[in-house]
Tab-separated table of C-alpha atoms in Angstrom:
chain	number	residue	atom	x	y	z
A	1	UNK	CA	0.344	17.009	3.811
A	2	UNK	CA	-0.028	14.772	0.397
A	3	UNK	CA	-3.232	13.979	-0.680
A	4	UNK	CA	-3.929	11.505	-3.614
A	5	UNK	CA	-7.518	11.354	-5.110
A	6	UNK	CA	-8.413	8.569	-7.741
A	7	UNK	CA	-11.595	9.375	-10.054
A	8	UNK	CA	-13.227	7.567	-10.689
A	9	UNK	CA	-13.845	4.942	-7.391
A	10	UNK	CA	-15.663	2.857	-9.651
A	11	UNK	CA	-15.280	2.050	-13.287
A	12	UNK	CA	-17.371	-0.855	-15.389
A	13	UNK	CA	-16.846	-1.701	-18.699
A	14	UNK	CA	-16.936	-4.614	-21.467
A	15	UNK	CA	-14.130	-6.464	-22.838
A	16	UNK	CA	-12.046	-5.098	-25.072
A	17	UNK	CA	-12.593	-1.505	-24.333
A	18	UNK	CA	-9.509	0.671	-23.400
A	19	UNK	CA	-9.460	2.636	-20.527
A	20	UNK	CA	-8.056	5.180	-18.544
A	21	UNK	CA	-7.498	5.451	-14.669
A	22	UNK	CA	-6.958	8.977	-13.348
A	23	UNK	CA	-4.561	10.014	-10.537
A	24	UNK	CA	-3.902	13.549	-8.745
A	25	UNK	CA	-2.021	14.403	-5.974
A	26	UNK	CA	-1.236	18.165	-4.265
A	27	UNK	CA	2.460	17.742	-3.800
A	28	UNK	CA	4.422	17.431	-6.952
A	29	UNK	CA	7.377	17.247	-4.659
A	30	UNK	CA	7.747	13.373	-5.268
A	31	UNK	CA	10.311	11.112	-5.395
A	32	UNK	CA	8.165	8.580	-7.092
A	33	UNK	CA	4.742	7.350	-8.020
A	34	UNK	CA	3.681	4.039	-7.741
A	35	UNK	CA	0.492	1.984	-9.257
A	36	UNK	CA	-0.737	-0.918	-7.476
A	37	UNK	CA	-3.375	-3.700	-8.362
A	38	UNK	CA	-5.553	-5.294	-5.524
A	39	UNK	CA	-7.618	-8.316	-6.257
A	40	UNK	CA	-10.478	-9.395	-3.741
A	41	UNK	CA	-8.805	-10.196	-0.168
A	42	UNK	CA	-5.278	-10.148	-1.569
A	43	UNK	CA	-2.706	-8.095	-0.798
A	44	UNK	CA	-1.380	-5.186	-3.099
A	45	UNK	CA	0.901	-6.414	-6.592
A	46	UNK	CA	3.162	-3.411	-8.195
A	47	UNK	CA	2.121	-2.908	-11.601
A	48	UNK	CA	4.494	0.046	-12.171
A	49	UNK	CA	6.356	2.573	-11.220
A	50	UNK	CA	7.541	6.232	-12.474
A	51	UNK	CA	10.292	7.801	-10.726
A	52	UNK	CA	9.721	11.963	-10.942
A	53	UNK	CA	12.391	12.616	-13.477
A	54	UNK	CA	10.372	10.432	-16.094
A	55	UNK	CA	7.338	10.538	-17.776
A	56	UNK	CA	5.918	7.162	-18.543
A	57	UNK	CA	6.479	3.664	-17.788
A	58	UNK	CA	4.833	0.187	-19.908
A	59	UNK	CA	4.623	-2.651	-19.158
A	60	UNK	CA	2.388	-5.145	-21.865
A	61	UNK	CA	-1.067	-3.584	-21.993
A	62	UNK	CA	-0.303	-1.269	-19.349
A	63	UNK	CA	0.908	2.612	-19.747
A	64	UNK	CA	1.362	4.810	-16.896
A	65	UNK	CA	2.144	8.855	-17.484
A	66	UNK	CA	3.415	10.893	-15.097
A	67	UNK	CA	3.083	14.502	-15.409
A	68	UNK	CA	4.526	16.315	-12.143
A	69	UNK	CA	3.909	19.675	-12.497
A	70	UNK	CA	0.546	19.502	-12.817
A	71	UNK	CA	0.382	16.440	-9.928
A	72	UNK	CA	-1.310	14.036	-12.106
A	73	UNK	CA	-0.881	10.524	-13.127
A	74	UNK	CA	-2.501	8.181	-15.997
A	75	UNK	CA	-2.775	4.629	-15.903
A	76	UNK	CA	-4.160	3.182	-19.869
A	77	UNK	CA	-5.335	-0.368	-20.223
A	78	UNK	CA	-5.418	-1.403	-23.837
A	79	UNK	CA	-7.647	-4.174	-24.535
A	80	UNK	CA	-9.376	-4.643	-21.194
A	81	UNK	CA	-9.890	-8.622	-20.192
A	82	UNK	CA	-12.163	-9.816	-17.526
A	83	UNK	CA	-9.250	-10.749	-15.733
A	84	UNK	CA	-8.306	-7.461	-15.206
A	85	UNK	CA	-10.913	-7.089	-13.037
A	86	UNK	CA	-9.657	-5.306	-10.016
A	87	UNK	CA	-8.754	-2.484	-7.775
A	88	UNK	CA	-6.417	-0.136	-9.291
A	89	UNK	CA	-4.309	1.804	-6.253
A	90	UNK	CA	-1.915	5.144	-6.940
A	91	UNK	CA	0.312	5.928	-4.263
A	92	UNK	CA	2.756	8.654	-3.923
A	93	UNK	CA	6.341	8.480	-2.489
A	94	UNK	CA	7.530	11.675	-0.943
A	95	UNK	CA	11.036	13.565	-0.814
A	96	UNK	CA	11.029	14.435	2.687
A	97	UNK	CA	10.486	10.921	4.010
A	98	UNK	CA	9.930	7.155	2.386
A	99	UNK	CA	6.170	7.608	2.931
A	100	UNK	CA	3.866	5.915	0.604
A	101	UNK	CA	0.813	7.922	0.432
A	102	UNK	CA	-2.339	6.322	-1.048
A	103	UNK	CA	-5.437	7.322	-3.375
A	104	UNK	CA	-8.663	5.726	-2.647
A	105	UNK	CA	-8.739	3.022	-5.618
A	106	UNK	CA	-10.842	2.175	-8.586
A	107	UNK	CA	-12.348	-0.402	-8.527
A	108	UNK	CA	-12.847	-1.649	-12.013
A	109	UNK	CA	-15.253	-4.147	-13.198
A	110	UNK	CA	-14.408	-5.631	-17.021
A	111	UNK	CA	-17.315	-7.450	-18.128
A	112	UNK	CA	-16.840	-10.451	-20.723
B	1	UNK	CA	12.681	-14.288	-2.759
B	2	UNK	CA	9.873	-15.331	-1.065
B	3	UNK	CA	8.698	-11.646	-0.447
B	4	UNK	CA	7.473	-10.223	2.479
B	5	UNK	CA	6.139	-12.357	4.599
B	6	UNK	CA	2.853	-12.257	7.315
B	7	UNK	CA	1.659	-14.503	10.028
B	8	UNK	CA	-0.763	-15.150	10.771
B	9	UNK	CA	-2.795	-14.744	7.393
B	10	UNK	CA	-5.865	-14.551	9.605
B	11	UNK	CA	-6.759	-13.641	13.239
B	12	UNK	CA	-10.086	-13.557	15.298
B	13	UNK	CA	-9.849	-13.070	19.004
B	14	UNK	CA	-11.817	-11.300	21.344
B	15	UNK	CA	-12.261	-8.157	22.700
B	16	UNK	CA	-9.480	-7.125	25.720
B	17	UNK	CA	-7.156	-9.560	24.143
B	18	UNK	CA	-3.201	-9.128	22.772
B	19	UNK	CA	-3.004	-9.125	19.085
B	20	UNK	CA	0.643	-9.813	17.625
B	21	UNK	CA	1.307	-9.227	13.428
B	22	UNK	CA	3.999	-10.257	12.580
B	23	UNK	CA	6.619	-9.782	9.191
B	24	UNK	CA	9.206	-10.951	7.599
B	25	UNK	CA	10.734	-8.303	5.235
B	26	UNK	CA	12.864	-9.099	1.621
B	27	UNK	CA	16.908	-9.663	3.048
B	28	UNK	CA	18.695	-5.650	2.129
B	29	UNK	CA	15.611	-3.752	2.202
B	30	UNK	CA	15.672	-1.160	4.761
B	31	UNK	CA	12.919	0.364	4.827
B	32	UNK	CA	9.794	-1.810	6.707
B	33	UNK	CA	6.217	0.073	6.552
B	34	UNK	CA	3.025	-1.022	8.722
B	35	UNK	CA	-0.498	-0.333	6.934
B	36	UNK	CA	-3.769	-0.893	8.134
B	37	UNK	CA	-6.626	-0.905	5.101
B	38	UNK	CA	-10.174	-0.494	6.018
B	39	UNK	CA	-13.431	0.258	3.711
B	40	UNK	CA	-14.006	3.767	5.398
B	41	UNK	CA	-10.335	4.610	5.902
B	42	UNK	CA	-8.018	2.966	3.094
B	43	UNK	CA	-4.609	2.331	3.429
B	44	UNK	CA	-3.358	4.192	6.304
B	45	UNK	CA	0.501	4.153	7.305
B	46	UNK	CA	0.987	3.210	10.634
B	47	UNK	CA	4.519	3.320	10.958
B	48	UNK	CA	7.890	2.567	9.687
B	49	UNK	CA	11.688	1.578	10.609
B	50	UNK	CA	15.062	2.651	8.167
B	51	UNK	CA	17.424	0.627	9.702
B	52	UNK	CA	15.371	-1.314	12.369
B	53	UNK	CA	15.170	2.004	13.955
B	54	UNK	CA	10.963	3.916	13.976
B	55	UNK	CA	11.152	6.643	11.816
B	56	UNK	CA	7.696	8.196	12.056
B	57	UNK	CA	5.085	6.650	14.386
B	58	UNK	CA	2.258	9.367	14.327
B	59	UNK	CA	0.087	7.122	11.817
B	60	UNK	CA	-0.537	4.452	15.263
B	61	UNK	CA	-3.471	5.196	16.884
B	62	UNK	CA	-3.064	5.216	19.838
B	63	UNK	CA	-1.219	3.927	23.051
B	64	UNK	CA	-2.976	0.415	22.781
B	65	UNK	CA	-0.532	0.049	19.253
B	66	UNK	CA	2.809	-0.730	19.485
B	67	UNK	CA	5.982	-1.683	16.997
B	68	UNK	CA	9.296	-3.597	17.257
B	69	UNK	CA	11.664	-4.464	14.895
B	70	UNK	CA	14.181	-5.881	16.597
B	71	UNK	CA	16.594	-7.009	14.118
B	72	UNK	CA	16.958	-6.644	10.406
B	73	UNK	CA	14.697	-9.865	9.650
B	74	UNK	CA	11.460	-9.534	12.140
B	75	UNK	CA	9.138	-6.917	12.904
B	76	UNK	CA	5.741	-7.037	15.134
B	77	UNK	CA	3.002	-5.187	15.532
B	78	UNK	CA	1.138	-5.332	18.803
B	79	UNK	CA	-2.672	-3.999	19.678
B	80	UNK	CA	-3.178	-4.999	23.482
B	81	UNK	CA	-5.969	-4.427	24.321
B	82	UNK	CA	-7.777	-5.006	21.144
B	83	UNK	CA	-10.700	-3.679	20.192
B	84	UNK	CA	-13.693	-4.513	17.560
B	85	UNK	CA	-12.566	-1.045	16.052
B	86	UNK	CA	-9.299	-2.193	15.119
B	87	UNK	CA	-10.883	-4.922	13.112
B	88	UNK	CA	-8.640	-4.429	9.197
B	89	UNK	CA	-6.509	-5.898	7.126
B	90	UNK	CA	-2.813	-4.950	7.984
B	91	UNK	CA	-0.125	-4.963	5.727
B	92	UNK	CA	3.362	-4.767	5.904
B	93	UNK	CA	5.864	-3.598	2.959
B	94	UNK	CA	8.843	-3.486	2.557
B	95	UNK	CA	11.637	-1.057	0.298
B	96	UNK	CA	15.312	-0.293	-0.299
B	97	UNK	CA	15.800	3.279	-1.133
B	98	UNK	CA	17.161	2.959	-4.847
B	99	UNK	CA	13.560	3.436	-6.606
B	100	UNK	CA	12.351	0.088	-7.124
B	101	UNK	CA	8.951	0.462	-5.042
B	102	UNK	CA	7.215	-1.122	-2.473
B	103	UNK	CA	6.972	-4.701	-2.404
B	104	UNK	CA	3.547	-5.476	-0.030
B	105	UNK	CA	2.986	-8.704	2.346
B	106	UNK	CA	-0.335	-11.190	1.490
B	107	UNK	CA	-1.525	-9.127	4.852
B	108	UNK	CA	-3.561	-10.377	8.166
B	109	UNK	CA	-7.126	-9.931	8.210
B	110	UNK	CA	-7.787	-8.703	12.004
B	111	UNK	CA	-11.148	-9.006	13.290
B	112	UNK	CA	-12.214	-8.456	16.990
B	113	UNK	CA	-15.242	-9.478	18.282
């Protein structure tokens, strides 16, 4: 069974910093991997998304790496805002099935 | 597109009583997902149709959950009776299998009292 772990759950830091978000998952069997945003009592917003036979993916400020064999993913934030304020989700989508399997978030904090 | 859409946005009802989610998935995706999110749990799948048709149901609880998707353009999710455990937000998403990702409703915030 996949299992997706996000470290760390909680990340605070001032504007302007740049960041990384870690991702791991124990079945590099994967058809794709997916990174999510979720502000306060909203639902989930795609940020990006790698499919297995690639490595990275930008969009803007945001750079996501995918590196299968080792079942880990990256997500870099260049120039953090306050409005980026949010919780970051990784989910992983299987070859046997279409599941989506989720990590537990971080929640990130970007102070001004 | 207007997305995937959820009704109602927000439910309270009591204890013993029917519960009915309901979504609207993006026209040519065929793949429909239920999640339920909760603090101590996360986003847990629930189930999910390909073609209208359950695929894998072992994510629903138990016999008090139940899921339709009748046709191509509606899907429910039923918890009768509800209880103050099943108190989450539940999502529904929606995909078409050419690797463009999930797309994720606004959700409905379930609580039972």
């Amino acid at each position: 069974k996949q299992e997706v772990t996000q470290i760390p759950a909680a990340l605070s830091v001032p504007e302007g910093e740049n960041l990384v978000l870690n991702c791991s998952f124990t079945d590099s069997a994967i058809y794709n991997l997916q990174w999510f945003r979720q502000d306060p009592g909203k639902g989930l917003t795609s940020l990006l998304l790698i499919q297995s036979s690639q490595r990275e993916q930008t969009s803007g400020r945001l750079n996501a790496s995918l590196d299968k064999s080792s079942g880990r993913s990256t997500l870099y934030i260049a120039a953090s805002q306050p409005g980026d304020s949010a919780t970051y989700l990784c989910a992983v989508q299987d070859n046997a099935g279409n599941m989506l399997t989720f990590g537990g978030g971080t929640r990130l904090m970007v102070k001004p | 597109d207007a997305g995937v859409i959820q009704s109602p946005r927000h439910e309270v009802t009591e204890m013993g009583q029917e519960v009915t989610l309901r979504c609207k998935p993006i026209s040519g995706h065929d793949y429909l997902f239920w999640y339920r999110q909760t603090m101590m749990r996360g986003l847990e799948l629930l189930i999910y149709f390909n073609n209208n048709v359950p695929i894998d149901d072992s994510g629903m609880p138990e016999d008090r959950f139940s899921a339709k998707m009748p046709n191509a353009s509606f899907s429910t999710l039923k918890i009768q009776p509800s209880e103050p455990r099943d108190s989450a937000v539940y999502f529904c998403a929606t995909d078409r299998r050419n690797n463009y990702g999930y797309t994720f409703g606004s959700g409905t915030r379930l609580t039972v009292v």
